PDB file of C-alpha atoms in Angstrom:
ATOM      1  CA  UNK A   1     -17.094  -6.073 -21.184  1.00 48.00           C
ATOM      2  CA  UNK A   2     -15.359  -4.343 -18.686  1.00 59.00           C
ATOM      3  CA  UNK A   3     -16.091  -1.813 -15.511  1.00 63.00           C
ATOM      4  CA  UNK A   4     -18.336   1.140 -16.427  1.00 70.00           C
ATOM      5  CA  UNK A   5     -16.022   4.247 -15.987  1.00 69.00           C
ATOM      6  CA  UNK A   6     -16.604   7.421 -13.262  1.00 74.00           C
ATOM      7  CA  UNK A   7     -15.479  10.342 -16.068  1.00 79.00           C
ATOM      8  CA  UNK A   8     -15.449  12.529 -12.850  1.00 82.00           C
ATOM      9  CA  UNK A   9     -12.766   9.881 -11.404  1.00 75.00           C
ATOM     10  CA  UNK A  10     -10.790  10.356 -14.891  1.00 82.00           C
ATOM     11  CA  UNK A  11     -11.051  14.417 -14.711  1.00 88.00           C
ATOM     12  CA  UNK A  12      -9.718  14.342 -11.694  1.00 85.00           C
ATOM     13  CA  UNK A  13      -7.198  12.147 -11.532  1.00 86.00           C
ATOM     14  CA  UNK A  14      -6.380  13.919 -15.102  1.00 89.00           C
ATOM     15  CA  UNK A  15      -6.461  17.111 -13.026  1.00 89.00           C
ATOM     16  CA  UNK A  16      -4.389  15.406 -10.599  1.00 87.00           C
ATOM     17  CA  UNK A  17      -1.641  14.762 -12.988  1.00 89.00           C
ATOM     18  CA  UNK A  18      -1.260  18.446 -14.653  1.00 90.00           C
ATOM     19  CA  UNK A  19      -1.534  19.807 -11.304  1.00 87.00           C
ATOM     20  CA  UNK A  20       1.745  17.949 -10.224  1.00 88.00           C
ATOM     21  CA  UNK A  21       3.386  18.962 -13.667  1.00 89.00           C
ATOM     22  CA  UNK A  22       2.661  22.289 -12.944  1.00 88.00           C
ATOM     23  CA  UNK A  23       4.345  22.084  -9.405  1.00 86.00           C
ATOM     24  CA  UNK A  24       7.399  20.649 -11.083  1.00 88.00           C
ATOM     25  CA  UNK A  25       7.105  17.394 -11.070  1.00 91.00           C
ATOM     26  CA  UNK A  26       8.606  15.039 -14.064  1.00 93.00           C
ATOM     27  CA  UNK A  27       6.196  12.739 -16.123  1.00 93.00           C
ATOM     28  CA  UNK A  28       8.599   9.964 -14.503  1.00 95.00           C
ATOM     29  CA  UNK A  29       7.526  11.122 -10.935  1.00 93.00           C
ATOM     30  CA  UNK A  30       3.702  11.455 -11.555  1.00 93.00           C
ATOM     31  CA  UNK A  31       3.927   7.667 -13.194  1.00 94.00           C
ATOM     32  CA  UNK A  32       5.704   6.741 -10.410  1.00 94.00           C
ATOM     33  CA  UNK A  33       3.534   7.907  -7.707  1.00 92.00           C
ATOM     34  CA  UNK A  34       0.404   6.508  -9.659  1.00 93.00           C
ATOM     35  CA  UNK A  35       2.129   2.994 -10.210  1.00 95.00           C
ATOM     36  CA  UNK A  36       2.537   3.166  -6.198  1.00 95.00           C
ATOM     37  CA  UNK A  37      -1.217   4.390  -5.865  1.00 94.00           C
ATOM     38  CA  UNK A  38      -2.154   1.529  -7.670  1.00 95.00           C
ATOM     39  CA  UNK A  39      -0.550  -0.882  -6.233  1.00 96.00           C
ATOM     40  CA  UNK A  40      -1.838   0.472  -2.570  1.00 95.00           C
ATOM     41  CA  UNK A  41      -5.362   0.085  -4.084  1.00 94.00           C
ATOM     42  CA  UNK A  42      -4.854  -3.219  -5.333  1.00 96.00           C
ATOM     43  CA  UNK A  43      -2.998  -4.686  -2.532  1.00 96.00           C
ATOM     44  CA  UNK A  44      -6.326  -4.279  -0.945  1.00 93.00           C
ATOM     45  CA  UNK A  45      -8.093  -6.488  -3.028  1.00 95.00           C
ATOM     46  CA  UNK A  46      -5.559  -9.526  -2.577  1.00 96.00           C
ATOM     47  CA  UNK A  47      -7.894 -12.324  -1.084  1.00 96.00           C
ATOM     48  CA  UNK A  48      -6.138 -15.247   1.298  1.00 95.00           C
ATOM     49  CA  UNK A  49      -7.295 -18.443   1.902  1.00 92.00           C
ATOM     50  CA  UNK A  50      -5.863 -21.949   3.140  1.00 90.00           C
ATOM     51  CA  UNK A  51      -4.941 -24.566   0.627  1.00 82.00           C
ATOM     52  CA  UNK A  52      -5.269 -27.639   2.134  1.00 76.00           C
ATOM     53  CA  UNK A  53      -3.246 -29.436  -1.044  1.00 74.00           C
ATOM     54  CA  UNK A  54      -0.102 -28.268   0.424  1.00 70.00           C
ATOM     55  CA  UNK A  55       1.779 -29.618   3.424  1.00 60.00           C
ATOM     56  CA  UNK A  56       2.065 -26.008   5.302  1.00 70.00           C
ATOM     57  CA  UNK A  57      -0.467 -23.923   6.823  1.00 78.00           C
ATOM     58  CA  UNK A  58       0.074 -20.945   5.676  1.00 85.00           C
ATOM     59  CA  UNK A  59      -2.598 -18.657   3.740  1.00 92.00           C
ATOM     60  CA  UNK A  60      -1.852 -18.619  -0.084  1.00 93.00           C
ATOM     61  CA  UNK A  61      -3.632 -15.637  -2.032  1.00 95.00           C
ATOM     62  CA  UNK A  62      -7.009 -16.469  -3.760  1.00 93.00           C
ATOM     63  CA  UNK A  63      -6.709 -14.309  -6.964  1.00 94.00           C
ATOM     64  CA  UNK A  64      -3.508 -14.427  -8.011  1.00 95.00           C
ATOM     65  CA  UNK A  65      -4.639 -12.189 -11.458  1.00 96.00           C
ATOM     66  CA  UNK A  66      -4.606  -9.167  -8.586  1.00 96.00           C
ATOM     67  CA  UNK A  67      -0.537 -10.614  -7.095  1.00 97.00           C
ATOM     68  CA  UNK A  68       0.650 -10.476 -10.391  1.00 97.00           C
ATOM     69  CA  UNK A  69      -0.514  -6.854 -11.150  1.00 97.00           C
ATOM     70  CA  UNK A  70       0.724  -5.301  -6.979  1.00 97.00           C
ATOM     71  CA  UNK A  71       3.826  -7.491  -7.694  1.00 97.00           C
ATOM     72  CA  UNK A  72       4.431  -5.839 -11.188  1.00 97.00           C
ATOM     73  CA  UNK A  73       3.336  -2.540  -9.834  1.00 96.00           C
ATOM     74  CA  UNK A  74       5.991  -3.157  -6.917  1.00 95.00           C
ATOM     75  CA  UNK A  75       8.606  -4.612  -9.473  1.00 95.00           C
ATOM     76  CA  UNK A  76       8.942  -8.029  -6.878  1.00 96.00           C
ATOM     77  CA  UNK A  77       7.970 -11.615  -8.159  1.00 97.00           C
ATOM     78  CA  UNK A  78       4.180 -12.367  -7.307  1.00 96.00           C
ATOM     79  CA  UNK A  79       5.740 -15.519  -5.537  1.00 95.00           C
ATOM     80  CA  UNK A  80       7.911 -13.452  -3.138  1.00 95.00           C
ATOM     81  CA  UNK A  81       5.449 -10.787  -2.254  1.00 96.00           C
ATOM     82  CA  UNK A  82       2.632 -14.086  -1.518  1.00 95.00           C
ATOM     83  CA  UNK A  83       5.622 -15.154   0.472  1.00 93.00           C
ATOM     84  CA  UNK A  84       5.976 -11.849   2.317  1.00 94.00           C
ATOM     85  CA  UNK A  85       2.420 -11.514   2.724  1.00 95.00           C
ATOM     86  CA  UNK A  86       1.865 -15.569   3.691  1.00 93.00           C
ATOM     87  CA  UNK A  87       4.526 -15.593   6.838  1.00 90.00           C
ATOM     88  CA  UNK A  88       5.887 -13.379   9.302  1.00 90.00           C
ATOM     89  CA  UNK A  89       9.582 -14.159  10.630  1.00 88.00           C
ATOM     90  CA  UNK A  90      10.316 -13.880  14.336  1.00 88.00           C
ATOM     91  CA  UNK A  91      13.527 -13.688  15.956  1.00 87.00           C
ATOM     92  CA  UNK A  92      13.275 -15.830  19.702  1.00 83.00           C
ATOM     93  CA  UNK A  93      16.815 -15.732  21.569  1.00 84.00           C
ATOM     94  CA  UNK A  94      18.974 -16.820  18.545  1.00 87.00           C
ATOM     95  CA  UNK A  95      16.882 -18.382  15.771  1.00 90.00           C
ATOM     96  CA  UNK A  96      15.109 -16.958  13.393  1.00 89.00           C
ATOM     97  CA  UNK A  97      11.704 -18.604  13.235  1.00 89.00           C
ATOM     98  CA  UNK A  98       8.981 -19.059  10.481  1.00 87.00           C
ATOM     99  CA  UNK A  99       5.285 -18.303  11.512  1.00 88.00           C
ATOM    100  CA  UNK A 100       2.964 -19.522   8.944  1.00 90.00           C
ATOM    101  CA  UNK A 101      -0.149 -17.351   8.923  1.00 92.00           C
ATOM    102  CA  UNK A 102      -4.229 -18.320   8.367  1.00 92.00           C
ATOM    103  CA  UNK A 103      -5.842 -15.929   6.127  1.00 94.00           C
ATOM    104  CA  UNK A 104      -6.622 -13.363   8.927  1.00 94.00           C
ATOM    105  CA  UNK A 105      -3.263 -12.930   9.916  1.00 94.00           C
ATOM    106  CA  UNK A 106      -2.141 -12.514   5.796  1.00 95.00           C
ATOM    107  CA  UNK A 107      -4.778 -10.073   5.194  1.00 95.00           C
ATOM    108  CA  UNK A 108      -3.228  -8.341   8.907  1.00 94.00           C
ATOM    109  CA  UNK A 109       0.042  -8.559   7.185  1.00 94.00           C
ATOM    110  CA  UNK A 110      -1.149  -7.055   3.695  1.00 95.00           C
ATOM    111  CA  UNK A 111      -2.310  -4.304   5.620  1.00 94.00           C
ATOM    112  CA  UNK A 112       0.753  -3.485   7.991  1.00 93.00           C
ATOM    113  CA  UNK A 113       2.096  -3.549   4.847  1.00 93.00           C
ATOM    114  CA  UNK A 114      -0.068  -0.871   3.359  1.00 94.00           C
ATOM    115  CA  UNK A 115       0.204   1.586   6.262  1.00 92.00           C
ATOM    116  CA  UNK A 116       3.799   2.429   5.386  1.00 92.00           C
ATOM    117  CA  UNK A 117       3.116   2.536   1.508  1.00 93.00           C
ATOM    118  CA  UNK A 118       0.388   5.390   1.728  1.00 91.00           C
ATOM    119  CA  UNK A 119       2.518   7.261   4.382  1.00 90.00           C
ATOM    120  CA  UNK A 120       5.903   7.334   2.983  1.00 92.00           C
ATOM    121  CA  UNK A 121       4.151   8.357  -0.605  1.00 92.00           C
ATOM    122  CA  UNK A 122       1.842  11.212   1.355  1.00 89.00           C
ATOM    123  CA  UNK A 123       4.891  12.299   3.599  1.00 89.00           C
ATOM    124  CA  UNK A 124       7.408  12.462   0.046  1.00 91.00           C
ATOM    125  CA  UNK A 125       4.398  14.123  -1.419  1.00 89.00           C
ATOM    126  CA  UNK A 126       4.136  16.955   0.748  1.00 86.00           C
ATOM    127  CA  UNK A 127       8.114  17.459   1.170  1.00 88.00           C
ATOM    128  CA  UNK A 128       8.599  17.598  -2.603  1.00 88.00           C
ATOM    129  CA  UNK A 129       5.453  20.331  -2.742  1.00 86.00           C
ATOM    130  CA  UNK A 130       6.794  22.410  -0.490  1.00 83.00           C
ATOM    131  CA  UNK A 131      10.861  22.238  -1.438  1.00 84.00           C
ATOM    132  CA  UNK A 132       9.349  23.520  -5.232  1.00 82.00           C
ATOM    133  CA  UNK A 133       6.713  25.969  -3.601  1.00 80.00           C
ATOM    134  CA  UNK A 134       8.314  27.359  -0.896  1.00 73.00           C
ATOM    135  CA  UNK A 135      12.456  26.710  -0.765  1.00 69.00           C
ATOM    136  CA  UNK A 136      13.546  28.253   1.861  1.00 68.00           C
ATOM    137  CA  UNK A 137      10.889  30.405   3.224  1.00 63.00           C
ATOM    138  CA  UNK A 138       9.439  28.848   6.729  1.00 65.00           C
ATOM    139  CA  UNK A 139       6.519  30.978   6.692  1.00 69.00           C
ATOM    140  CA  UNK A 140       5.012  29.622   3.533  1.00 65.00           C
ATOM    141  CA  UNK A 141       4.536  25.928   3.443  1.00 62.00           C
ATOM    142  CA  UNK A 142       1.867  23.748   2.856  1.00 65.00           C
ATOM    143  CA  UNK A 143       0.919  21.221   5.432  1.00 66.00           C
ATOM    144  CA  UNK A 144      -1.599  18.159   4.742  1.00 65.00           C
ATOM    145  CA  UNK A 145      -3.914  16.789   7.322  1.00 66.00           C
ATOM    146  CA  UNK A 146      -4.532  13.108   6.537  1.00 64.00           C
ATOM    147  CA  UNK A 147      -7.150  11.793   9.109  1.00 65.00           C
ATOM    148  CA  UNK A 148      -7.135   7.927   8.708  1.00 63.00           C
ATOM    149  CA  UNK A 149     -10.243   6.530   6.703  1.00 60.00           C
ATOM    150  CA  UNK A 150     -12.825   4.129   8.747  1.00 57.00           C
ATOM    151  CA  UNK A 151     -11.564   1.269  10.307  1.00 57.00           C
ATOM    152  CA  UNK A 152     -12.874  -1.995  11.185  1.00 54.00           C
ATOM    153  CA  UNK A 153     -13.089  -1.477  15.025  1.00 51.00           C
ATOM    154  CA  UNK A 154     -14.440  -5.265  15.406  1.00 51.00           C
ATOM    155  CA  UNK A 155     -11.546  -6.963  13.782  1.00 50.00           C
ATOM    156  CA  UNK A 156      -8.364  -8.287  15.824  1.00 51.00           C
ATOM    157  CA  UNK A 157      -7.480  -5.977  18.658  1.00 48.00           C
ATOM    158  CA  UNK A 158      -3.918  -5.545  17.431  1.00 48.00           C
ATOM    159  CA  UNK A 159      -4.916  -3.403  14.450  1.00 44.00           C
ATOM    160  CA  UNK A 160      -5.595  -0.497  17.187  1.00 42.00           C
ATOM    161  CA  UNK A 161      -1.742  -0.445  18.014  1.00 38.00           C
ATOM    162  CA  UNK A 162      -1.084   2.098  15.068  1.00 44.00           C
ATOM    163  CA  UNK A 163      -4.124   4.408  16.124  1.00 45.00           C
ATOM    164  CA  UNK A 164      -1.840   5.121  18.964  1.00 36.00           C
ATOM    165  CA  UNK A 165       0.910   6.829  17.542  1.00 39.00           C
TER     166      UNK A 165
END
């Protein structure tokens, strides 16, 4: 059956496409950034829970239709990126020591994960733009203001650290 379809999502994002073309960038490049686009969208989506079948407490992902697709959009195995996502490693004097985290601290960790994605993509967007648009000509550039979209202000304290910077 399927999702009904936006057409004014599809013109744009069509839009979207011949616009980079037109600034120079290869088909390779534009399916590139939209594989990474996609898998920043569904990285969102990934669910955690505990599994109480297995000896460890850390989170395992719920729908693991949406790991395979980020993990084949990221090129990593679904079970390594559930592993990167499930535990956080912490160095304390001179071992290296395995946290297991619940399901709030995996979906914490799918999102610090995130953060980086969206702004390595948006800052290699806008250097690429303006090394075809403008070369070498410092008084024509184009400069993107990306304000942050909402956040959850009642979640875990922590996630203001980055609002910071």
């Amino acid at each position: 059956m399927g999702f009904p379809v936006d057409t004014t999502v599809c013109k744009g994002l069509s839009h979207l496409k011949v616009a980079l073309k037109n600034v120079g960038f290869s088909k390779r490049h534009v399916a590139q950034k939209c594989q990474l686009v996609a898998a920043i969208l569904h990285l969102g989506n990934l669910e955690f829970h505990t599994d109480r079948s297995r000896n460890e407490d850390a989170a395992v992902v719920g729908n693991t239709d949406v790991l395979d697709i980020v993990a084949d959009f990221l090129d990593v195995q679904p079970e390594a990126l559930e592993a990167a996502l499930s535990y956080r490693m912490k160095m304390g004097k001179k071992e290296l020591c395995t946290i297991f985290l619940d399901p709030d601290g995996a979906s914490d960790n799918r999102d610090e994960l995130v953060k980086p994605l969206y702004s390595l993509l948006f800052a290699w967007l806008n250097k690429h733009i303006n090394q075809r648009l403008c070369h070498d000509d410092f008084n024509m550039f184009i400069g993107l203001f990306d304000l942050p979209g909402p956040q959850n202000m009642t979640s875990r304290p922590r996630s203001v650290l980055h609002q910071l910077r």
